[in-house]
XYZ file of C-alpha atoms in Angstrom:
438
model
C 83.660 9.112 48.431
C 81.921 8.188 45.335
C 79.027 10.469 45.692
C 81.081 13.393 46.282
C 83.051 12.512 42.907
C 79.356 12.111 41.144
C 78.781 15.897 42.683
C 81.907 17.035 42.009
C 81.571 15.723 38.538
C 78.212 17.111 37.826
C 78.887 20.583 38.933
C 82.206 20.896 36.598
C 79.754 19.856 34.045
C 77.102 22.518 35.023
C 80.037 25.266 35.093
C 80.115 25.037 31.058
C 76.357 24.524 30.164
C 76.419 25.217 26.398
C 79.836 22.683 26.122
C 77.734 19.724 27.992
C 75.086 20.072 26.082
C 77.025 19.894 22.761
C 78.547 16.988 24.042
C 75.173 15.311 25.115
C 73.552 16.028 21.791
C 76.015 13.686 19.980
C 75.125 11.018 22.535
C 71.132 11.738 22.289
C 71.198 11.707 18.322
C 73.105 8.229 17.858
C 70.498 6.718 20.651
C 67.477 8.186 18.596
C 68.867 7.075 15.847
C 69.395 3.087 16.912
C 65.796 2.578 18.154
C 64.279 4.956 15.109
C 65.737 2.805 12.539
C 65.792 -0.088 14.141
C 61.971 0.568 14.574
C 61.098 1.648 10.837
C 63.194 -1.151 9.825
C 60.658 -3.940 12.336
C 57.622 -1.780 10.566
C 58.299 -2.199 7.172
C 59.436 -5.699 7.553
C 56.117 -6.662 9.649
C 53.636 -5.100 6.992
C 55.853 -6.818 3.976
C 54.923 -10.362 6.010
C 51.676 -9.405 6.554
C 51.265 -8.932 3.040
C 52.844 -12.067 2.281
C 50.749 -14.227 4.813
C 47.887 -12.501 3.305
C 48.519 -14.932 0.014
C 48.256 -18.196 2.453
C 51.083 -19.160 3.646
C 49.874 -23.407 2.117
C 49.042 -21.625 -0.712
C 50.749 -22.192 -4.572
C 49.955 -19.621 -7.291
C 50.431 -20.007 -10.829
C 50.098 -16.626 -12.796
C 50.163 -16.256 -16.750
C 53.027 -14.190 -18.003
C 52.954 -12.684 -21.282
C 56.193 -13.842 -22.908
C 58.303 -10.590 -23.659
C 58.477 -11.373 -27.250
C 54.676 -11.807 -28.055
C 54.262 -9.431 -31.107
C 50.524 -10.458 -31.592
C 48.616 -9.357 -34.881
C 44.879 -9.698 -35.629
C 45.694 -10.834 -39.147
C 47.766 -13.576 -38.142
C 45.809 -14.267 -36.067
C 45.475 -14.001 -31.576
C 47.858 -15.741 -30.427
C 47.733 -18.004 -27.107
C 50.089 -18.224 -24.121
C 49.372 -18.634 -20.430
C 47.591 -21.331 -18.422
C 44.773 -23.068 -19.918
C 42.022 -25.108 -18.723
C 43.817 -28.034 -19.710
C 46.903 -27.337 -17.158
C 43.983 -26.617 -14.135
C 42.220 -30.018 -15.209
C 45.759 -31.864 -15.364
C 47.346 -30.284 -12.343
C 44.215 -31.144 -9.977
C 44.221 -34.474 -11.306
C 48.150 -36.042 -11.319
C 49.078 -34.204 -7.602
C 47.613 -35.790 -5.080
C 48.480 -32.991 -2.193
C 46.237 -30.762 -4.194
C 43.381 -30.087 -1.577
C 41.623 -27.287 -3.500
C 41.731 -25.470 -6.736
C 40.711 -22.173 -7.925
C 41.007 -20.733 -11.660
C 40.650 -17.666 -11.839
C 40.298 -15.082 -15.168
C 41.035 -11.214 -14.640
C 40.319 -8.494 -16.948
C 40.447 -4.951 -16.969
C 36.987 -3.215 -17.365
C 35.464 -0.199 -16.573
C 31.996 -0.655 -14.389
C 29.007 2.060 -14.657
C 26.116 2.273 -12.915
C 24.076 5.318 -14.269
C 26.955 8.364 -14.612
C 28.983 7.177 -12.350
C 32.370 5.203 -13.691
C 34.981 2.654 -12.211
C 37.853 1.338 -13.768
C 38.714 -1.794 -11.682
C 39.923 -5.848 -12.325
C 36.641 -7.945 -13.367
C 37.406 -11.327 -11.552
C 36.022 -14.638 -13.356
C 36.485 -17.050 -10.174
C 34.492 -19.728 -8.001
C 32.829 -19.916 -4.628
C 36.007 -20.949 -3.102
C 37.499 -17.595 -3.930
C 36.402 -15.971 -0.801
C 37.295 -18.229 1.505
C 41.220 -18.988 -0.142
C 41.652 -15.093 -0.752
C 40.369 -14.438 2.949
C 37.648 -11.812 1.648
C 34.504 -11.578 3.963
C 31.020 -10.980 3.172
C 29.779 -7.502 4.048
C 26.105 -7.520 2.537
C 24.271 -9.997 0.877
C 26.500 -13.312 -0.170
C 29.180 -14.057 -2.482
C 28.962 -16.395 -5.445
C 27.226 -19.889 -5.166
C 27.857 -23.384 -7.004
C 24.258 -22.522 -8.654
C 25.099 -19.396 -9.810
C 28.110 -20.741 -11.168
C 26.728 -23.812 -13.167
C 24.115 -21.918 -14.389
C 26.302 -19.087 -15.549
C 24.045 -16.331 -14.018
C 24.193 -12.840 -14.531
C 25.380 -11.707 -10.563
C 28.264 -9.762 -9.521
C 29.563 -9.088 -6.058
C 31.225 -5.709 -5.382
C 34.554 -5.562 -3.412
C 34.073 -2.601 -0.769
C 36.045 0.033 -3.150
C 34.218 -0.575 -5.716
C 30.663 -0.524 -4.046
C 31.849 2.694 -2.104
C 32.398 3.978 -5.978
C 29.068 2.964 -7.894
C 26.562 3.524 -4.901
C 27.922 6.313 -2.572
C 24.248 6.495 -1.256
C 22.292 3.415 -2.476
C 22.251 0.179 -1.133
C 23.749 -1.949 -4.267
C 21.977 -5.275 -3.781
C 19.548 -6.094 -5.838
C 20.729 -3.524 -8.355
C 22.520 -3.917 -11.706
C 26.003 -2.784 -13.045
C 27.012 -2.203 -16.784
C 30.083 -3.965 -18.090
C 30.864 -4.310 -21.911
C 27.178 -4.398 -23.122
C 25.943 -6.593 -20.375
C 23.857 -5.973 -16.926
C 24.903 -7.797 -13.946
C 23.030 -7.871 -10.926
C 24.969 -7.232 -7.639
C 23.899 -10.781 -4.983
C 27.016 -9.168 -2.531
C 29.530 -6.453 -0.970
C 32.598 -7.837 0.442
C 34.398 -6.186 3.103
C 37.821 -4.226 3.011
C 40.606 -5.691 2.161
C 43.844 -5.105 2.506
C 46.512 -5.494 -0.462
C 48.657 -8.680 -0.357
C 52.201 -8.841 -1.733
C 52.895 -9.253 -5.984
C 52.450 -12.439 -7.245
C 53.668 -13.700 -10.819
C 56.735 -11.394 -11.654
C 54.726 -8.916 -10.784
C 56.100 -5.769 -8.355
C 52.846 -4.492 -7.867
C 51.073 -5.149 -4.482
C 47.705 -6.783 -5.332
C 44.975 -4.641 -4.457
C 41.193 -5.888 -3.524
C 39.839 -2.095 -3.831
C 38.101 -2.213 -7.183
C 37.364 -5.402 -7.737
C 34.049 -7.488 -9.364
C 33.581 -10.743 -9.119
C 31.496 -12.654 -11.708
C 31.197 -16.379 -12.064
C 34.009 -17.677 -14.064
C 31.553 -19.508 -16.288
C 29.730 -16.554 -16.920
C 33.176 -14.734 -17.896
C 33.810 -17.704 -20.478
C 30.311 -17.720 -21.816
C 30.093 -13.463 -22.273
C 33.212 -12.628 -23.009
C 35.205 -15.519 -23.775
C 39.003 -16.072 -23.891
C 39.946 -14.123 -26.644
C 40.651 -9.554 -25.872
C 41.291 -7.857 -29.014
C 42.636 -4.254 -28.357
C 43.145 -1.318 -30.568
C 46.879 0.525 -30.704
C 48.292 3.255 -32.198
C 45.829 2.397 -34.968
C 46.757 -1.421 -35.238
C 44.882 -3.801 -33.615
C 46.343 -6.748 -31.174
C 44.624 -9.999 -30.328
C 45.108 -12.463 -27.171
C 44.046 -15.550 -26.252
C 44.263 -16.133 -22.737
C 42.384 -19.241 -20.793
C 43.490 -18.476 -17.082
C 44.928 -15.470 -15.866
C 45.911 -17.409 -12.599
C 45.644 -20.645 -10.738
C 45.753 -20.546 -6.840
C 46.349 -23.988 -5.786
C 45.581 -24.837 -1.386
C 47.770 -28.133 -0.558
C 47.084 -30.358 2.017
C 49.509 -29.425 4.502
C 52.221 -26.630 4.969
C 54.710 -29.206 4.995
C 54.334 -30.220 1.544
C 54.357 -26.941 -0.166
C 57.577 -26.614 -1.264
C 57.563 -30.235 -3.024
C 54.323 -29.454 -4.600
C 55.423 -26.174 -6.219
C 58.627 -28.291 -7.537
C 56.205 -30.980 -9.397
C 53.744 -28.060 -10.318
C 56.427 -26.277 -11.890
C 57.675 -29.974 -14.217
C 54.376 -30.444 -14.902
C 53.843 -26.801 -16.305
C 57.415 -26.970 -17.788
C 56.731 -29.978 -19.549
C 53.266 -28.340 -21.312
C 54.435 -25.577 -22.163
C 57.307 -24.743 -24.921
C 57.846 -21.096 -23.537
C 58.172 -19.652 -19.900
C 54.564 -17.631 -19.967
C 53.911 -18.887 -16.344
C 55.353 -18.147 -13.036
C 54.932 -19.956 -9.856
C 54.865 -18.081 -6.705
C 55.177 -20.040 -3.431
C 53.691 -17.361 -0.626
C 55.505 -19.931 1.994
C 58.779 -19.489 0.216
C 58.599 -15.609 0.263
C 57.891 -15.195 4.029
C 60.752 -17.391 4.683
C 63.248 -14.976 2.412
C 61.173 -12.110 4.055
C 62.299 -13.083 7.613
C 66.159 -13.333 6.367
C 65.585 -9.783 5.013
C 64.237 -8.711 8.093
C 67.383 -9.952 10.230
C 69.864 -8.465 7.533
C 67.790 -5.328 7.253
C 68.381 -5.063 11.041
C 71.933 -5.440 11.158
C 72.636 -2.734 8.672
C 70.722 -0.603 10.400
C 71.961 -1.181 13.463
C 75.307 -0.650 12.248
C 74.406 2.672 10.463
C 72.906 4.171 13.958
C 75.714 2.711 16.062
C 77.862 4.928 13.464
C 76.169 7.724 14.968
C 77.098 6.500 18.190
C 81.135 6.179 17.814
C 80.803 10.103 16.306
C 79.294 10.829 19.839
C 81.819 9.451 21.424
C 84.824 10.997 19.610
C 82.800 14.470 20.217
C 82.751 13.206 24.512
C 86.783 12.178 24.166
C 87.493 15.818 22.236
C 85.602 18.104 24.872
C 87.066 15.869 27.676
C 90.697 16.476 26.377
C 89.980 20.019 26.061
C 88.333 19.941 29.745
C 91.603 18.082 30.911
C 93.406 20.846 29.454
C 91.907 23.733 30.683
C 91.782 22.038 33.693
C 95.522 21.259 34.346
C 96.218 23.896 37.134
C 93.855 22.386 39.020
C 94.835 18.860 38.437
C 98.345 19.945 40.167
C 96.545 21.431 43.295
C 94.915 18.379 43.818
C 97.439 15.879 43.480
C 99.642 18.336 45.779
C 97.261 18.316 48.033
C 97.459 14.663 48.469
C 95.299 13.311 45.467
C 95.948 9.848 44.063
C 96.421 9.018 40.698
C 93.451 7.272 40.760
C 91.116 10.006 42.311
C 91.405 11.790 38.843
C 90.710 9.064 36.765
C 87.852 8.307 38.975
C 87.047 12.273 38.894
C 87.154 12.552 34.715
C 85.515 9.288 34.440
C 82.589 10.564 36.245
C 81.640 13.585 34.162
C 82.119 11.515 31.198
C 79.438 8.769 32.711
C 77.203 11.570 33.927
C 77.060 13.041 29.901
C 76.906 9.416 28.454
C 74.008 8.442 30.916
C 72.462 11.897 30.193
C 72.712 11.732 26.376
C 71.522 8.182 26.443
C 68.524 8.566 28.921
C 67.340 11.573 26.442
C 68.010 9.583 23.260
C 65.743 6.835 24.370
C 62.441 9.343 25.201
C 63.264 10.984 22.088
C 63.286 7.493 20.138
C 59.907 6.720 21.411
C 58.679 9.632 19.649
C 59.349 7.938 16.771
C 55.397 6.718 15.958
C 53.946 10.587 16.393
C 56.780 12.403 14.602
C 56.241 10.124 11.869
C 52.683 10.607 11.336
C 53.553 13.931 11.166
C 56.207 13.746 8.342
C 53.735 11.094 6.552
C 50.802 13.841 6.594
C 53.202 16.667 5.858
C 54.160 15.024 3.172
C 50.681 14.205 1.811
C 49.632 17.748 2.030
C 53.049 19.317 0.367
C 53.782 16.685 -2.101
C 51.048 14.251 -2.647
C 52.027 13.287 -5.976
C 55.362 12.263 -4.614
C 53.351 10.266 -1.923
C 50.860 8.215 -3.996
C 53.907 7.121 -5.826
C 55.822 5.667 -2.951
C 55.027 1.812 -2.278
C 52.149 1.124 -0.504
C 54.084 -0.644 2.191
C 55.982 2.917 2.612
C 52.815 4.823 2.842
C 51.118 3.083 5.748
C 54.044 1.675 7.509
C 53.579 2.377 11.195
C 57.371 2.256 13.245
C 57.293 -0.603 15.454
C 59.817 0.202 18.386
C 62.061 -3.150 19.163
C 61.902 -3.855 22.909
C 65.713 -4.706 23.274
C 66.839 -1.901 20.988
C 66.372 0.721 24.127
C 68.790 -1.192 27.013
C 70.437 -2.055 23.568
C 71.015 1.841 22.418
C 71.118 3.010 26.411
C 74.153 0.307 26.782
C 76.089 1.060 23.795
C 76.237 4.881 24.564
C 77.457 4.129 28.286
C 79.660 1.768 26.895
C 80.969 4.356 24.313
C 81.105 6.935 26.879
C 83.159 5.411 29.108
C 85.416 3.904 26.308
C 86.062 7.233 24.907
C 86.447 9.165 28.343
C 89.235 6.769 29.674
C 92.432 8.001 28.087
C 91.387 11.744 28.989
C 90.880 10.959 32.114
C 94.372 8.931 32.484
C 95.861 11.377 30.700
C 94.679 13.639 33.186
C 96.037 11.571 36.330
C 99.584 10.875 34.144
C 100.241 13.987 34.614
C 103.095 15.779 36.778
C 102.153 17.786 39.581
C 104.932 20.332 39.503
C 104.824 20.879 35.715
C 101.091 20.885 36.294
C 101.155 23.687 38.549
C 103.351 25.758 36.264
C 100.818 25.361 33.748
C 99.646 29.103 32.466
């Protein structure tokens, strides 16, 4: 009985081709469309915590900010703000779940070697810089306690920027020009990749041009003091630290140790030019995003899926319509109420399983087709593409396991929601006025 009403049902269906199909497409875009967004959604939201974890997740940093109302002359003189040496020495010395410390000085410089030109971040830092940034040695080896103490001359080249200077040299052993002064490269790190903003700052950080000098040698060469020239006035700062990065002892005490960090600082300083970020604290909020980010997404698609299933409920009315003459002959001819429900639910199951079973192959397309936009894009507007996050740019779909029975389920379950009161319209009706039907 039932798989003559599953034939019976399929072959009305295959009597008006282009109508089923209509009627499938609804279903197959709302399925797509749960486990494509669903799946950009788990792709962006895995690279943002990779980014984070990429700052440690037992990790404090304290970043100079330049207060927003620093109007700094040269004839009055540069004027200080940020973190000085005298926050790194107190800090390391009054918290006692401070396992390591790193101060670190950036500055914008452009590097030369011969004709060839790189404007990257010169990074004053220590030995421990590698290892608490998670940057690995590619060639030669980064800086050493010796080389700090006695303030050497030696860079070491982040992979960008040796990629940049020596395109066909090997770099070690070979000197750099920055602001009147030769340093000799002792290393080549490895790529890495960005990690999230730190320190009010929106931008991802980014490893790619990079230089890192001893911070000792920074203070001795260059000192703390950048005077720049403006619009034909000139503007002086005095900045001692552009950032602290602070390891604690354990995960667990993170959170605390950012709070006293932050009334130590507080207490120092008369003016908020510092900012604390607390990596641990942004994956958490990252992993509430994620769930929230989900939701609305999965609401948005299952939009999509509702529409399909108004468009299955208006072609079935019309079928029952059309159909009406024939309803009458079959209940005359002895068939029960229930026979065409059981009839008009089938075709309806048979183009909700259809439209769902295509939905989910075309949602697992979603990794190559977007490839393809992402490179179409490059080559048609790739001005419009270097400006888009870098999170955007490389974010690879990652399709959410449950999201296909999810999808698959919801459009069976719409289908058959939306095809009931057709089809019980259908077996409500009168068999004589059916049969009079024109």
């Amino acid at each position: 009985m039932w798989l003559r009403t599953w034939l019976l049902g399929v072959k009305s269906l295959l009597l008006h081709p282009l109508r089923s199909l209509l009627t499938v497409l609804g279903i197959f875009i709302g399925v797509s469309s749960v486990i494509w967004l669903l799946a950009i959604g788990e792709g962006i939201s895995r690279k943002a915590q990779e980014q984070i974890e990429g700052l440690g997740a037992d990790n404090i940093i304290i970043r100079s900010i330049k207060p927003p109302d620093a109007s700094i002359v040269v004839s009055r003189g540069p004027t200080p703000y940020g973190l000085t040496r005298a926050d790194f020495e107190l800090l390391t010395t009054t918290v006692p779940t401070i396992e390591r410390a790193l101060p670190i000085r950036e500055l914008r410089r452009q590097f030369s070697f011969y004709d060839r030109t790189l404007d990257g971040r010169l990074v004053g830092c220590t030995p421990e810089y590698a290892e608490v940034t998670q940057l690995r040695v590619d060639r030669g080896h980064f800086l050493t306690d010796a080389e700090l103490s006695q303030r050497e001359n030696v860079c070491v080249l982040s992979a960008g920027a040796a990629e940049r200077l020596f395109p066909f040299e090997d770099p070690l052993g070979r000197a750099i020009h920055v602001e009147e002064a030769y340093y000799v490269v002792v290393g080549v790190m490895k790529h890495r990749d960005p990690t999230a903003a730190v320190g009010g700052s929106f931008s991802a950080q980014d490893f790619s041009s990079d230089v890192y000098i001893p911070i000792t040698t920074l203070w001795n060469r260059i000192g703390d003091s950048i005077v720049t020239r403006r619009s034909g006035s000139f503007e002086g700062e005095i900045v001692e630290l552009s950032q602290i990065t602070l390891r604690v002892n354990s995960v667990d005490n993170v959170i605390a140790t950012s709070e006293l960090v932050k009334e130590t600082l507080a207490g120092r300083h008369r003016s908020q030019d510092w900012g604390v970020t607390v990596p641990l604290e942004l994956l958490e909020q990252a992993k509430t995003t994620r769930l929230m980010f989900i939701v609305f997404m999965g609401l948005i698609a299952a939009i999509s899926l509702v529409v399909g299933g108004i468009g299955i409920m208006n072609i079935m009315l019309a079928t029952v319509t059309e159909r009406t003459r024939e309803i009458g002959i079959r209940r005359a001819l002895g068939a029960k109420r229930s026979d065409i429900t059981r009839q008009f639910l089938a075709e309806t199951i048979v183009l909700s399983v259809v439209g769902g079973a295509t939905g989910v192959l075309g949602g697992l397309t979603c990794g190559p087709v977007t490839d393809w936009a992402r490179l179409l894009v490059e080559n048609a507007f790739p001005r419009v593409m270097a400006d888009l996050p870098p999170v955007i740019q490389t974010v690879v779909p990652v399709v959410v396991p449950w999201s296909i029975p999810l999808a698959f389920g919801i459009s069976v379950g719409v289908g058959v929601i939306f095809g009931l009161y057709p089809a019980m319209r259908a077996a409500a009706m009168d068999p004589i006025e059916a049969l009079r039907h024109e």
